[in-house]
PDB file of C-alpha atoms in Angstrom:
ATOM      1  CA  UNK A   1       0.144  -0.001  -0.248  1.00  0.00           C
ATOM      2  CA  UNK A   2       1.632   3.394  -0.871  1.00  0.00           C
ATOM      3  CA  UNK A   3       0.940   6.584   0.982  1.00  0.00           C
ATOM      4  CA  UNK A   4       0.741  10.177  -0.743  1.00  0.00           C
ATOM      5  CA  UNK A   5       3.474  12.201   1.314  1.00  0.00           C
ATOM      6  CA  UNK A   6       1.023  15.155   1.297  1.00  0.00           C
ATOM      7  CA  UNK A   7      -1.644  13.013   2.897  1.00  0.00           C
ATOM      8  CA  UNK A   8       0.631  11.708   5.404  1.00  0.00           C
ATOM      9  CA  UNK A   9       1.977  15.254   6.356  1.00  0.00           C
ATOM     10  CA  UNK A  10      -1.700  16.128   6.917  1.00  0.00           C
ATOM     11  CA  UNK A  11      -2.376  13.144   9.102  1.00  0.00           C
ATOM     12  CA  UNK A  12       0.820  13.580  11.090  1.00  0.00           C
ATOM     13  CA  UNK A  13       0.367  17.325  11.355  1.00  0.00           C
ATOM     14  CA  UNK A  14      -3.314  18.654  10.855  1.00  0.00           C
ATOM     15  CA  UNK A  15      -2.636  22.232  12.056  1.00  0.00           C
ATOM     16  CA  UNK A  16       0.066  22.578   9.505  1.00  0.00           C
ATOM     17  CA  UNK A  17      -2.349  21.731   6.927  1.00  0.00           C
ATOM     18  CA  UNK A  18      -5.342  24.034   8.386  1.00  0.00           C
ATOM     19  CA  UNK A  19      -2.409  26.979   8.336  1.00  0.00           C
ATOM     20  CA  UNK A  20      -1.641  26.148   4.903  1.00  0.00           C
ATOM     21  CA  UNK A  21      -5.119  26.291   3.811  1.00  0.00           C
ATOM     22  CA  UNK A  22      -5.893  29.575   5.593  1.00  0.00           C
ATOM     23  CA  UNK A  23      -2.695  31.042   4.068  1.00  0.00           C
ATOM     24  CA  UNK A  24      -4.052  30.160   0.648  1.00  0.00           C
ATOM     25  CA  UNK A  25      -7.420  31.802   1.428  1.00  0.00           C
ATOM     26  CA  UNK A  26      -5.607  35.008   3.032  1.00  0.00           C
ATOM     27  CA  UNK A  27      -3.567  35.243  -0.398  1.00  0.00           C
ATOM     28  CA  UNK A  28      -7.019  35.219  -2.530  1.00  0.00           C
ATOM     29  CA  UNK A  29      -8.431  37.847  -0.162  1.00  0.00           C
ATOM     30  CA  UNK A  30      -5.369  40.014  -0.509  1.00  0.00           C
ATOM     31  CA  UNK A  31      -5.657  39.977  -4.250  1.00  0.00           C
ATOM     32  CA  UNK A  32      -9.480  40.602  -4.063  1.00  0.00           C
ATOM     33  CA  UNK A  33      -8.683  43.522  -1.762  1.00  0.00           C
ATOM     34  CA  UNK A  34      -6.194  45.202  -4.044  1.00  0.00           C
ATOM     35  CA  UNK A  35      -8.530  44.633  -6.963  1.00  0.00           C
ATOM     36  CA  UNK A  36     -11.157  46.408  -5.020  1.00  0.00           C
ATOM     37  CA  UNK A  37      -9.074  49.097  -3.975  1.00  0.00           C
ATOM     38  CA  UNK A  38      -7.985  49.786  -7.802  1.00  0.00           C
ATOM     39  CA  UNK A  39     -11.457  49.681  -9.008  1.00  0.00           C
ATOM     40  CA  UNK A  40     -12.549  52.578  -6.554  1.00  0.00           C
ATOM     41  CA  UNK A  41      -9.210  54.940  -6.631  1.00  0.00           C
ATOM     42  CA  UNK A  42      -9.628  58.108  -9.285  1.00  0.00           C
ATOM     43  CA  UNK A  43     -12.282  59.654 -11.036  1.00  0.00           C
ATOM     44  CA  UNK A  44     -11.816  57.989 -14.363  1.00  0.00           C
ATOM     45  CA  UNK A  45     -12.994  54.835 -15.802  1.00  0.00           C
ATOM     46  CA  UNK A  46     -10.035  53.995 -17.458  1.00  0.00           C
ATOM     47  CA  UNK A  47      -8.170  54.250 -14.029  1.00  0.00           C
ATOM     48  CA  UNK A  48     -10.387  51.961 -12.383  1.00  0.00           C
ATOM     49  CA  UNK A  49      -9.568  49.249 -14.827  1.00  0.00           C
ATOM     50  CA  UNK A  50      -6.126  49.722 -14.908  1.00  0.00           C
ATOM     51  CA  UNK A  51      -5.503  49.635 -11.576  1.00  0.00           C
ATOM     52  CA  UNK A  52      -8.403  47.297 -10.465  1.00  0.00           C
ATOM     53  CA  UNK A  53      -6.743  44.679 -12.570  1.00  0.00           C
ATOM     54  CA  UNK A  54      -3.155  45.974 -12.937  1.00  0.00           C
ATOM     55  CA  UNK A  55      -2.394  46.034  -9.100  1.00  0.00           C
ATOM     56  CA  UNK A  56      -3.599  42.488  -8.444  1.00  0.00           C
ATOM     57  CA  UNK A  57      -1.927  41.132 -11.440  1.00  0.00           C
ATOM     58  CA  UNK A  58       1.352  42.730 -10.261  1.00  0.00           C
ATOM     59  CA  UNK A  59       0.864  41.210  -6.862  1.00  0.00           C
ATOM     60  CA  UNK A  60       0.430  37.680  -8.675  1.00  0.00           C
ATOM     61  CA  UNK A  61       3.580  38.341 -10.539  1.00  0.00           C
ATOM     62  CA  UNK A  62       5.715  39.252  -7.559  1.00  0.00           C
ATOM     63  CA  UNK A  63       4.118  36.291  -5.663  1.00  0.00           C
ATOM     64  CA  UNK A  64       4.892  33.954  -8.583  1.00  0.00           C
ATOM     65  CA  UNK A  65       8.688  34.935  -8.795  1.00  0.00           C
ATOM     66  CA  UNK A  66       9.459  35.204  -5.240  1.00  0.00           C
ATOM     67  CA  UNK A  67       7.126  33.894  -2.669  1.00  0.00           C
ATOM     68  CA  UNK A  68       5.351  31.112  -4.051  1.00  0.00           C
ATOM     69  CA  UNK A  69       6.402  27.408  -2.966  1.00  0.00           C
ATOM     70  CA  UNK A  70       7.623  26.624  -6.423  1.00  0.00           C
ATOM     71  CA  UNK A  71       8.878  30.283  -7.028  1.00  0.00           C
ATOM     72  CA  UNK A  72      10.653  30.637 -10.457  1.00  0.00           C
ATOM     73  CA  UNK A  73      13.555  32.497  -8.426  1.00  0.00           C
ATOM     74  CA  UNK A  74      14.367  31.188  -4.935  1.00  0.00           C
ATOM     75  CA  UNK A  75      15.550  34.331  -2.826  1.00  0.00           C
ATOM     76  CA  UNK A  76      16.272  33.932   0.824  1.00  0.00           C
ATOM     77  CA  UNK A  77      14.123  34.227   3.404  1.00  0.00           C
ATOM     78  CA  UNK A  78      14.316  38.029   3.769  1.00  0.00           C
ATOM     79  CA  UNK A  79      13.272  38.736   0.088  1.00  0.00           C
ATOM     80  CA  UNK A  80      10.321  36.191   0.533  1.00  0.00           C
ATOM     81  CA  UNK A  81       8.975  37.835   3.680  1.00  0.00           C
ATOM     82  CA  UNK A  82       9.288  41.257   2.172  1.00  0.00           C
ATOM     83  CA  UNK A  83       7.155  40.223  -1.023  1.00  0.00           C
ATOM     84  CA  UNK A  84       4.736  38.870   1.626  1.00  0.00           C
ATOM     85  CA  UNK A  85       4.713  42.006   3.432  1.00  0.00           C
ATOM     86  CA  UNK A  86       4.158  43.970   0.262  1.00  0.00           C
ATOM     87  CA  UNK A  87       1.540  41.756  -1.111  1.00  0.00           C
ATOM     88  CA  UNK A  88      -0.423  40.915   2.095  1.00  0.00           C
ATOM     89  CA  UNK A  89       0.208  44.141   3.644  1.00  0.00           C
ATOM     90  CA  UNK A  90      -0.966  45.726   0.678  1.00  0.00           C
ATOM     91  CA  UNK A  91      -4.287  43.966   0.652  1.00  0.00           C
ATOM     92  CA  UNK A  92      -4.706  45.064   4.402  1.00  0.00           C
ATOM     93  CA  UNK A  93      -3.985  48.682   3.146  1.00  0.00           C
ATOM     94  CA  UNK A  94      -6.231  48.763   0.557  1.00  0.00           C
ATOM     95  CA  UNK A  95      -9.123  47.653   3.057  1.00  0.00           C
ATOM     96  CA  UNK A  96      -7.916  50.696   4.794  1.00  0.00           C
ATOM     97  CA  UNK A  97      -7.967  52.714   1.635  1.00  0.00           C
ATOM     98  CA  UNK A  98     -11.533  51.840   0.588  1.00  0.00           C
ATOM     99  CA  UNK A  99     -12.961  53.185   4.139  1.00  0.00           C
ATOM    100  CA  UNK A 100     -12.852  50.232   6.427  1.00  0.00           C
ATOM    101  CA  UNK A 101     -10.028  50.465   9.092  1.00  0.00           C
ATOM    102  CA  UNK A 102     -11.383  47.925  11.168  1.00  0.00           C
ATOM    103  CA  UNK A 103     -11.583  45.340   8.620  1.00  0.00           C
ATOM    104  CA  UNK A 104      -7.893  46.600   7.657  1.00  0.00           C
ATOM    105  CA  UNK A 105      -6.787  45.819  11.360  1.00  0.00           C
ATOM    106  CA  UNK A 106      -8.348  42.540  11.302  1.00  0.00           C
ATOM    107  CA  UNK A 107      -6.747  41.319   8.181  1.00  0.00           C
ATOM    108  CA  UNK A 108      -3.327  42.727   9.273  1.00  0.00           C
ATOM    109  CA  UNK A 109      -3.546  40.577  12.422  1.00  0.00           C
ATOM    110  CA  UNK A 110      -4.690  37.473  10.733  1.00  0.00           C
ATOM    111  CA  UNK A 111      -1.799  38.010   7.984  1.00  0.00           C
ATOM    112  CA  UNK A 112       0.887  38.846  10.583  1.00  0.00           C
ATOM    113  CA  UNK A 113      -0.362  35.480  12.645  1.00  0.00           C
ATOM    114  CA  UNK A 114      -0.968  33.354   9.734  1.00  0.00           C
ATOM    115  CA  UNK A 115       2.595  34.193   8.130  1.00  0.00           C
ATOM    116  CA  UNK A 116       4.434  33.616  11.623  1.00  0.00           C
ATOM    117  CA  UNK A 117       2.911  30.142  12.044  1.00  0.00           C
ATOM    118  CA  UNK A 118       3.331  29.142   8.612  1.00  0.00           C
ATOM    119  CA  UNK A 119       7.240  30.088   8.525  1.00  0.00           C
ATOM    120  CA  UNK A 120       7.643  28.385  11.903  1.00  0.00           C
ATOM    121  CA  UNK A 121       5.733  25.558  10.845  1.00  0.00           C
ATOM    122  CA  UNK A 122       7.633  25.045   7.456  1.00  0.00           C
ATOM    123  CA  UNK A 123      10.887  24.980   9.221  1.00  0.00           C
ATOM    124  CA  UNK A 124      10.013  21.964  11.477  1.00  0.00           C
ATOM    125  CA  UNK A 125       8.524  19.744   8.802  1.00  0.00           C
ATOM    126  CA  UNK A 126       9.655  16.184   9.311  1.00  0.00           C
ATOM    127  CA  UNK A 127      11.908  14.891   6.856  1.00  0.00           C
ATOM    128  CA  UNK A 128      12.336  18.350   5.207  1.00  0.00           C
ATOM    129  CA  UNK A 129      15.515  19.629   4.371  1.00  0.00           C
ATOM    130  CA  UNK A 130      16.437  23.314   5.447  1.00  0.00           C
ATOM    131  CA  UNK A 131      18.917  25.226   3.391  1.00  0.00           C
ATOM    132  CA  UNK A 132      21.733  27.468   4.272  1.00  0.00           C
ATOM    133  CA  UNK A 133      19.437  30.590   4.519  1.00  0.00           C
ATOM    134  CA  UNK A 134      17.131  28.680   6.854  1.00  0.00           C
ATOM    135  CA  UNK A 135      14.482  28.388   4.160  1.00  0.00           C
ATOM    136  CA  UNK A 136      12.881  25.121   3.862  1.00  0.00           C
ATOM    137  CA  UNK A 137      10.454  23.911   0.782  1.00  0.00           C
ATOM    138  CA  UNK A 138       6.899  24.161   1.320  1.00  0.00           C
ATOM    139  CA  UNK A 139       4.144  21.820   0.108  1.00  0.00           C
ATOM    140  CA  UNK A 140       1.545  24.432   0.903  1.00  0.00           C
ATOM    141  CA  UNK A 141       0.652  27.626  -0.688  1.00  0.00           C
ATOM    142  CA  UNK A 142       3.392  29.885   0.313  1.00  0.00           C
TER     143      UNK A 142
END
């Protein structure tokens, strides 16, 4: 009987899996918030469309290059955390920018807590090697 390593990891560390799912949801929420902000900024329809589509697209490109588990470029942990701060923190700032300061605060707290837990748990995954910069590979969303 063969066991999928991902399934074994979930059975072995359910909180890790839950936090990885939350990380993915937070990433999607940040993109939605960036888009929401972009569609509300300025007075012209063309600016709304440009920012509403362009800002989240830029965030996706940054994320896929530097912060995703299978990122094209493999920067050290400080660069990964910087990109996460820009994209996820930008999502919280976007919520503030559309006039919801309490929502922005809640999102910021969730982002910080989730990222801290995720980065800590990823370094403690049994059987995963940790590189010289302290970054471990991640089976999750990033």
